[in-house]
mmCIF file of C-alpha atoms and ligand atoms in Angstrom:
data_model
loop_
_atom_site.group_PDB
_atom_site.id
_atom_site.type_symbol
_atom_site.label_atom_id
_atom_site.label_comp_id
_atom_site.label_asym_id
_atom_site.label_seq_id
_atom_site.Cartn_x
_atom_site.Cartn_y
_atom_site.Cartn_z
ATOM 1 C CA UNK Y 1 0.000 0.000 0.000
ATOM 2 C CA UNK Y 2 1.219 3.544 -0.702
ATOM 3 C CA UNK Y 3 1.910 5.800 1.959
ATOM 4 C CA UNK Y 4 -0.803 8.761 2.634
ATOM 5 C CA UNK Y 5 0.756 12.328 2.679
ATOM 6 C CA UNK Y 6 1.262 14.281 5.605
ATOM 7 C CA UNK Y 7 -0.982 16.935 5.975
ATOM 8 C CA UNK Y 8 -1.611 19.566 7.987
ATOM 9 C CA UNK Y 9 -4.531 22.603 7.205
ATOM 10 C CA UNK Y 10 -6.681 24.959 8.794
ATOM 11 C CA UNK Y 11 -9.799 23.210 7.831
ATOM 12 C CA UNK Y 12 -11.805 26.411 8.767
ATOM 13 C CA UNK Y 13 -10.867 27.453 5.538
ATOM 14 C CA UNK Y 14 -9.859 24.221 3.484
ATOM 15 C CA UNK Y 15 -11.763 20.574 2.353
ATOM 16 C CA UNK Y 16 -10.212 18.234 5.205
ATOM 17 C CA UNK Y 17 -9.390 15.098 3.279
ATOM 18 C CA UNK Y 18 -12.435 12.705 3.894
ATOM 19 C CA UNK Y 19 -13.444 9.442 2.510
ATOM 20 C CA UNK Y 20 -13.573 10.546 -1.110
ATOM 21 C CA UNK Y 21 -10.110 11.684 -0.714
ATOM 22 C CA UNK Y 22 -8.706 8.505 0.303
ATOM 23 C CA UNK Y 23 -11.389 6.676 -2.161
ATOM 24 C CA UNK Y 24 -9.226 8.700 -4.844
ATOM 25 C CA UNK Y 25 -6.054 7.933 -3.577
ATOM 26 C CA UNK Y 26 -7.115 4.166 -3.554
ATOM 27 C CA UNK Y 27 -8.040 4.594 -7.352
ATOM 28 C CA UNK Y 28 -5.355 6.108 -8.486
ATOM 29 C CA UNK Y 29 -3.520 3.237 -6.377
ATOM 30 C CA UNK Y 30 -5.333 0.737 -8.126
ATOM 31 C CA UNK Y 31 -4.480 2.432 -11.548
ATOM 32 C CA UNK Y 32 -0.993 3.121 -11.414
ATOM 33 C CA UNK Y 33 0.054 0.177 -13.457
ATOM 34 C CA UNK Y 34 -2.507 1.300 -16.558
ATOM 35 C CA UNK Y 35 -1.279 4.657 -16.196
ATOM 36 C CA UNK Y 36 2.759 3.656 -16.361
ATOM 37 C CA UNK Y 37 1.952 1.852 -19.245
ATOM 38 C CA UNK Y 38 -0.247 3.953 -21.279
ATOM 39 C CA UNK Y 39 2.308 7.584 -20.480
ATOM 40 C CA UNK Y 40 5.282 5.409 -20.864
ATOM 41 C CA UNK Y 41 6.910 7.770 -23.101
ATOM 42 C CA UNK Y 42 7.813 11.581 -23.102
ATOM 43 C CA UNK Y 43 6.386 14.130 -20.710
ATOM 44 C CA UNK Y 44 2.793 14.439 -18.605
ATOM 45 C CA UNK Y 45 0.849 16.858 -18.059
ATOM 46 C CA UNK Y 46 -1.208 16.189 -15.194
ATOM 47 C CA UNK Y 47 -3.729 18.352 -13.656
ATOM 48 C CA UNK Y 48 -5.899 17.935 -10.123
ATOM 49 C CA UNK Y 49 -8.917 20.244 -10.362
ATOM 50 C CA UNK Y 50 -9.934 21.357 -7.023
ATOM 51 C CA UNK Y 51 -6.770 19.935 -4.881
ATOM 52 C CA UNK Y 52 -8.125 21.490 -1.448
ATOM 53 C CA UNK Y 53 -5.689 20.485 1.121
ATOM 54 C CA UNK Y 54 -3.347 19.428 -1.911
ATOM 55 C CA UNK Y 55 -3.184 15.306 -0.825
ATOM 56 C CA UNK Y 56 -3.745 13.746 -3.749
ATOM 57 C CA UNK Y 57 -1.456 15.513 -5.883
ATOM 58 C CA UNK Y 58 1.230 15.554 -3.423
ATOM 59 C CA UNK Y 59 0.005 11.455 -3.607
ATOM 60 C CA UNK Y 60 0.265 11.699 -7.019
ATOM 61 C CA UNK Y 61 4.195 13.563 -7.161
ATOM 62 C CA UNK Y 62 5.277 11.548 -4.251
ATOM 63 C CA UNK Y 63 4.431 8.092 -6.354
ATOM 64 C CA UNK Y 64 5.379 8.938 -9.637
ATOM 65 C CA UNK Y 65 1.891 8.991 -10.951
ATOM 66 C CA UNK Y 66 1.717 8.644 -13.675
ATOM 67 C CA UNK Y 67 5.065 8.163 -14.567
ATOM 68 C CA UNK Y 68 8.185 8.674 -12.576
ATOM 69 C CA UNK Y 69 10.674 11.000 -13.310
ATOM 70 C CA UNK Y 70 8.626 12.751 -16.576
ATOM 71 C CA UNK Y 71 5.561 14.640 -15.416
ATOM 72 C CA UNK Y 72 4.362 18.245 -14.585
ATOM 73 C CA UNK Y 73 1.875 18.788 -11.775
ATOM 74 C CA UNK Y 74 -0.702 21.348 -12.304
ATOM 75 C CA UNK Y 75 -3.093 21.901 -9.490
ATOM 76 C CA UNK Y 76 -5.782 24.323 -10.265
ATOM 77 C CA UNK Y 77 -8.703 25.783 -7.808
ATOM 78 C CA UNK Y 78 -10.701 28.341 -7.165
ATOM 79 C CA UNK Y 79 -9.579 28.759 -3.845
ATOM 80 C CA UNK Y 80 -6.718 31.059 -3.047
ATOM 81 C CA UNK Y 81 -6.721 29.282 0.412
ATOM 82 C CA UNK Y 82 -6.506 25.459 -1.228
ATOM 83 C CA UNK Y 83 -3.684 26.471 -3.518
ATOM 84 C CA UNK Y 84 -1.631 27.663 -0.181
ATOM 85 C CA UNK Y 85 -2.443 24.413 1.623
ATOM 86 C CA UNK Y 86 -1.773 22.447 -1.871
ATOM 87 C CA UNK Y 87 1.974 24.121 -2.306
ATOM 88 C CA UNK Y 88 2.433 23.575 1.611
ATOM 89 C CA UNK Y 89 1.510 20.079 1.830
ATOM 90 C CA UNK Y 90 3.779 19.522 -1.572
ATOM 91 C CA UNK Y 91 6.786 21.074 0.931
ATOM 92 C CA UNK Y 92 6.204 19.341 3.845
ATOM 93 C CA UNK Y 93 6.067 15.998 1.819
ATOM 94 C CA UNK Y 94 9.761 17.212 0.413
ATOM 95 C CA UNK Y 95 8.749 16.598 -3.651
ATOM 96 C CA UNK Y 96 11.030 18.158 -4.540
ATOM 97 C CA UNK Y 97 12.940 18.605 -8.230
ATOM 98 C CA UNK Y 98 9.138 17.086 -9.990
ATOM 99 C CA UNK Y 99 7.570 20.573 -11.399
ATOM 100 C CA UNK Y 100 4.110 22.010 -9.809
ATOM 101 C CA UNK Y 101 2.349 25.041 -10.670
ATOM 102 C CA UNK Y 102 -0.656 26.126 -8.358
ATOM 103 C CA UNK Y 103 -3.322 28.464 -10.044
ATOM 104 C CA UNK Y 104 -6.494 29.939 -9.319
ATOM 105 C CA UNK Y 105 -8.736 29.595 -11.852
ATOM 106 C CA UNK Y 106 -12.452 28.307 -12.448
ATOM 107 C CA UNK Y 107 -12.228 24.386 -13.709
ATOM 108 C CA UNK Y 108 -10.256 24.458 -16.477
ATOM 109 C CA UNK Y 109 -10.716 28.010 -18.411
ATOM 110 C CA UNK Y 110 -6.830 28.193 -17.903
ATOM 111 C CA UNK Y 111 -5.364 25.443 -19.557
ATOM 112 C CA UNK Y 112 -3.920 24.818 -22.834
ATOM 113 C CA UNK Y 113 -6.352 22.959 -24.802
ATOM 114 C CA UNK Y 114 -5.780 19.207 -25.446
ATOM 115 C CA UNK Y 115 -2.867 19.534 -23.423
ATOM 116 C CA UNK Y 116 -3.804 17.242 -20.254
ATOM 117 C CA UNK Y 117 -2.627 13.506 -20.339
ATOM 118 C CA UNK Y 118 -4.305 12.936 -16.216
ATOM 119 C CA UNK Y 119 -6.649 15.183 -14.685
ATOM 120 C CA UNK Y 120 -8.178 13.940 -11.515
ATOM 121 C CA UNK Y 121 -11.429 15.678 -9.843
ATOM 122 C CA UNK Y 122 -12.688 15.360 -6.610
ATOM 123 C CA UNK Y 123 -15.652 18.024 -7.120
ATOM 124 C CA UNK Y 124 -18.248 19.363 -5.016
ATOM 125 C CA UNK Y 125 -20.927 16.817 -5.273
ATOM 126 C CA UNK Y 126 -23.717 17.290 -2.424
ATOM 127 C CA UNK Y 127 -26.475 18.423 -3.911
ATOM 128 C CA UNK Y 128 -27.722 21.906 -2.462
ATOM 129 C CA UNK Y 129 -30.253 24.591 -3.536
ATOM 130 C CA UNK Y 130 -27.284 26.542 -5.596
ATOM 131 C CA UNK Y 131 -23.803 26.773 -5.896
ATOM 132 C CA UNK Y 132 -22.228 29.214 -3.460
ATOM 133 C CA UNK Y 133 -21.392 32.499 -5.568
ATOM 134 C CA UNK Y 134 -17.590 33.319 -5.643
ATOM 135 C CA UNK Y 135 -16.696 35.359 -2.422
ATOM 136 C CA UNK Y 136 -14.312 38.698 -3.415
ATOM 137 C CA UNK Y 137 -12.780 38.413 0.305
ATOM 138 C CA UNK Y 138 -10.246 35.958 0.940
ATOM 139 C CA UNK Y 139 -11.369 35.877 4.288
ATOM 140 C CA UNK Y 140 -14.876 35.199 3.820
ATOM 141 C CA UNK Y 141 -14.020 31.547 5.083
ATOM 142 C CA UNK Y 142 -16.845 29.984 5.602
ATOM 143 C CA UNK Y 143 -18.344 30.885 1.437
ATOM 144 C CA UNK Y 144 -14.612 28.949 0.350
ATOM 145 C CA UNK Y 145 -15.462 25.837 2.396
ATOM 146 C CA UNK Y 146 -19.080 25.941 1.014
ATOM 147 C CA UNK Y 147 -17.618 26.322 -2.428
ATOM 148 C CA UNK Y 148 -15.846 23.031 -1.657
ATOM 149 C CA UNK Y 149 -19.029 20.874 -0.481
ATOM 150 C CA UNK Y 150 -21.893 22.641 -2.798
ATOM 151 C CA UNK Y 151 -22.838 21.071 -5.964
ATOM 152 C CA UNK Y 152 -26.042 22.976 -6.753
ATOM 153 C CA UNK Y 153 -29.171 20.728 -8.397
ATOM 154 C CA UNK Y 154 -28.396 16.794 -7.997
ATOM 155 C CA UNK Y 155 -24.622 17.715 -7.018
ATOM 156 C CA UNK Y 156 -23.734 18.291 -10.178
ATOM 157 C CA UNK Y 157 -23.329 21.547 -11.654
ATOM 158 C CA UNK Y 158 -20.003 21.627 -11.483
ATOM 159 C CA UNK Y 159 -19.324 18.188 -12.521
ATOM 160 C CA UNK Y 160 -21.398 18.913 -15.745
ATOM 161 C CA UNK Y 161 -19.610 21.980 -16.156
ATOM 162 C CA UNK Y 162 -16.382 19.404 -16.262
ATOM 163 C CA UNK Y 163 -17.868 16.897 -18.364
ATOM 164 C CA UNK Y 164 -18.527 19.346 -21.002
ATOM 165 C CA UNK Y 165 -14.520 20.931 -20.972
ATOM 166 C CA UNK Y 166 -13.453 17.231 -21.108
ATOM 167 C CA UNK Y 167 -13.262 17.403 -25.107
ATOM 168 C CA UNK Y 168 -10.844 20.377 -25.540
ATOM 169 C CA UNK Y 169 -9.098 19.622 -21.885
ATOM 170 C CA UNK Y 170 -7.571 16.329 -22.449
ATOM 171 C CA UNK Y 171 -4.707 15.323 -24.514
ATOM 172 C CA UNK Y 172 -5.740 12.897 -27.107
ATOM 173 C CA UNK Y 173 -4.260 9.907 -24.759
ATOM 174 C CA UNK Y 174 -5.737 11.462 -22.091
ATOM 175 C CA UNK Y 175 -7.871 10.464 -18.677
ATOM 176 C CA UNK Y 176 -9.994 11.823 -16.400
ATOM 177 C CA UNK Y 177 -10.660 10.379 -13.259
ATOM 178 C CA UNK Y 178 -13.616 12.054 -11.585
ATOM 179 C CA UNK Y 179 -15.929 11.306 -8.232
ATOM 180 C CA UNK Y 180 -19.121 11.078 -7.520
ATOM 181 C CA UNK Y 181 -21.977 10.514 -4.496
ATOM 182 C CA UNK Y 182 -24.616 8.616 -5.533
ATOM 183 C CA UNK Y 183 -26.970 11.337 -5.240
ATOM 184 C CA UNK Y 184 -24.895 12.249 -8.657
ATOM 185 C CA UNK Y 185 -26.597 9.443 -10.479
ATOM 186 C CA UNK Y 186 -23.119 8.343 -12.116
ATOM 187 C CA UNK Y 187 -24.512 5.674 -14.046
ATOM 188 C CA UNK Y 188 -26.678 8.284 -16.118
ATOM 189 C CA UNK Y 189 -23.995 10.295 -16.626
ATOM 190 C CA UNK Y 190 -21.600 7.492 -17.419
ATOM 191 C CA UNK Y 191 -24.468 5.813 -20.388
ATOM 192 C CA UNK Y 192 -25.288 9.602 -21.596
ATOM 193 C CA UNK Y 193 -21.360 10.445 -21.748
ATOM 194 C CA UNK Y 194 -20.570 6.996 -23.650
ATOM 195 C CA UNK Y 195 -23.694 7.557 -26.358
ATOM 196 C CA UNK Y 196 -23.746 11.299 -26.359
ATOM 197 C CA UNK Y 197 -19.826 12.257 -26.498
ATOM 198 C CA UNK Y 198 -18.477 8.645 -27.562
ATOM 199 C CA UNK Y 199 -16.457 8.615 -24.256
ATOM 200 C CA UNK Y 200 -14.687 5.486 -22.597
ATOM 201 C CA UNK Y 201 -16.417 5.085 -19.130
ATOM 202 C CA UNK Y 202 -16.147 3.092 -16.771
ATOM 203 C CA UNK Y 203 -16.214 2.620 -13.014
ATOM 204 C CA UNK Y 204 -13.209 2.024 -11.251
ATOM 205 C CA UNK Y 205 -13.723 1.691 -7.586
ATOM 206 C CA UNK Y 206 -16.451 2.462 -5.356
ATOM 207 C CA UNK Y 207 -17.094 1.651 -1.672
ATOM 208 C CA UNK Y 208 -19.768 2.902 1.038
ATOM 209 C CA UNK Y 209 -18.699 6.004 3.048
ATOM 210 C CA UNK Y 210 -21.514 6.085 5.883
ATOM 211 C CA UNK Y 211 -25.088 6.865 4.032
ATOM 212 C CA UNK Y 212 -23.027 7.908 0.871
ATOM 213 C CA UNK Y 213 -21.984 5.624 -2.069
ATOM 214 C CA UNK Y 214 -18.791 7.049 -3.711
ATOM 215 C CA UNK Y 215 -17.423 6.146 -6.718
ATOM 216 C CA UNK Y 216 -14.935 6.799 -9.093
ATOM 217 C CA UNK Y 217 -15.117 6.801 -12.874
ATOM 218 C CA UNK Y 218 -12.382 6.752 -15.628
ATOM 219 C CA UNK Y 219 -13.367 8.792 -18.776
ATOM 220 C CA UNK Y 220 -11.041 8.376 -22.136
ATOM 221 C CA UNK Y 221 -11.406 8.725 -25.558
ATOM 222 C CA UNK Y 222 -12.976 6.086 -27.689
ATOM 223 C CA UNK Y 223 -10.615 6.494 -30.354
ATOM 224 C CA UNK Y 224 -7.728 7.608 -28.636
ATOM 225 C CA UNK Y 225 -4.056 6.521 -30.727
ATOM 226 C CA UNK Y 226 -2.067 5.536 -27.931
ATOM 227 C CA UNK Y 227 0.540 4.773 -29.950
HETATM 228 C C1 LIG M 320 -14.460 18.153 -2.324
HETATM 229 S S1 LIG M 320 -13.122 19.301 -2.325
HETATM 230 C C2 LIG M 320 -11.787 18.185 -2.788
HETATM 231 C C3 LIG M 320 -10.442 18.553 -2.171
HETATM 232 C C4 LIG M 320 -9.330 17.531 -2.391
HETATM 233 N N1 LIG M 320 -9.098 17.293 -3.798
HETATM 234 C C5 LIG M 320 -9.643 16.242 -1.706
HETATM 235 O O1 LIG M 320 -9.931 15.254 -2.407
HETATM 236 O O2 LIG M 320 -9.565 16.190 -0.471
HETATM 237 C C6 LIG M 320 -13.456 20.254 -3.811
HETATM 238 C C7 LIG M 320 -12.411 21.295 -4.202
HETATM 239 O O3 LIG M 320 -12.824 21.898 -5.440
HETATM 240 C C8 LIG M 320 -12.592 23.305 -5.395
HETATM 241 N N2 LIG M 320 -13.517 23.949 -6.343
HETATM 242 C C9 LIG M 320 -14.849 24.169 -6.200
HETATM 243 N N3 LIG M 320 -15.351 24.778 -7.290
HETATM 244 C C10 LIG M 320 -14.311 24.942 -8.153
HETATM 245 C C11 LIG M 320 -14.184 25.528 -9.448
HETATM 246 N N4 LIG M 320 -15.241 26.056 -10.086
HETATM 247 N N5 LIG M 320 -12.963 25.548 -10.034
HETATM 248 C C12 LIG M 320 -11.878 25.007 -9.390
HETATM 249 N N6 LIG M 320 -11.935 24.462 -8.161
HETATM 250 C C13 LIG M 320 -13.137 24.407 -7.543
HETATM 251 C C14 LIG M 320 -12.838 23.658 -3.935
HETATM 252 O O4 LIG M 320 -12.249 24.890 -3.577
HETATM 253 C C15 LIG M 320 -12.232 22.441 -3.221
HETATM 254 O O5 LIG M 320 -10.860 22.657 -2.978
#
């Protein structure tokens, strides 16, 4: 088993890493050995959206996912507070000499398109009434940790916000590994992303968290050339 980063937050103002965090950590665990051999060769770009208290892309830098020695961390939230945990928790783990560039930004308006060989997403998926409006106060604490729970109508505006980036986002080799609550209805999502967008989806791990089901799916090009 792969050790868990050390981390250490104020979680008045940052996601504490919970269940779904560790249920990622486990995936990406359980996928290593696909992802060595599918970014075998040359340099990847990896991106976590949403890293919070910045575990599972220290996780990620620490092991080498998804290949050692030739990738480039990007770890992009909307947060000004996550991305000062996410580059702490990177320190105190001592990655150093693997590149990581933390950046505020909404999803994935910021990156180069097609770009992204592994973006992981651990979004806000409880479903709520709305999705908290963007505070202009860094120290309007409690709106940032709502922002990190809040997934408006079924949990999923965000997530469907994703879905649809995933097309000019990803490399053409790329994966996305994104979470969901039940309340998300993944299996919908995964059936209308297969027939709608011709994506590759399917479920990688999932496991009871309390009352919650959380799960993990894998999303990929039908006709990606991995050659
Ligand atoms: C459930 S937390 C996950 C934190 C961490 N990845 C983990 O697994 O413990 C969701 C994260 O997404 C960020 N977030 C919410 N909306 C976002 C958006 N529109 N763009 C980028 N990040 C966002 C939040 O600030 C929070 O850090």
């Amino acid at each position: 088993m792969l050790p868990t980063p050390y981390v250490k937050c104020d979680y008045e103002t940052v996601y504490e890493p919970s269940e779904d965090s560790f249920l990622l950590l486990d995936c990406l665990e359980h996928e290593q050995e696909y992802l060595a051999s599918r970014f075998r060769d040359g340099l990847s770009v990896v991106c976590e959206l949403g890293p919070g208290s910045g575990i599972v892309t220290t996780f990620m830098m620490q092991n080498g996912i998804p290949a050692r020695g030739s990738s480039m961390y990007f770890a992009v939230d909307i947060s000004p507070w996550a991305l000062e945990a996410t580059d702490d928790t990177v320190r105190r783990n001592k990655c150093h000499g693997t590149y990581l560039d933390a950046v505020q930004c909404d999803l994935a308006s910021c990156l180069k398109p097609r770009e992204v060989d592994l973006l992981v997403f651990n979004p806000p998926y409880v479903p709520a009434e709305h999705v908290p409006e963007i505070p202009n106060a860094a120290d309007d604490h409690s709106t940032w940790l709502d922002l990190a729970l809040l997934g408006g109508e079924n949990g999923m505006v965000i997530t469907e916000k994703l879905l649809l980036q995933l097309e000019t986002v990803l490399s053409k080799k790329g994966v996305a590994y994104i979470l969901f609550c039940a309340r998300n209805r993944p299996e919908e999502v995964a059936n209308r992303m297969k027939a709608t967008y011709s994506w590759d989806v399917e479920l990688i791990i999932h496991r009871k968290a309390g009352w919650e089901v959380l799960s993990v799916y894998r999303f990929s090009r039908k006709t990606a050339n991995h050659s």
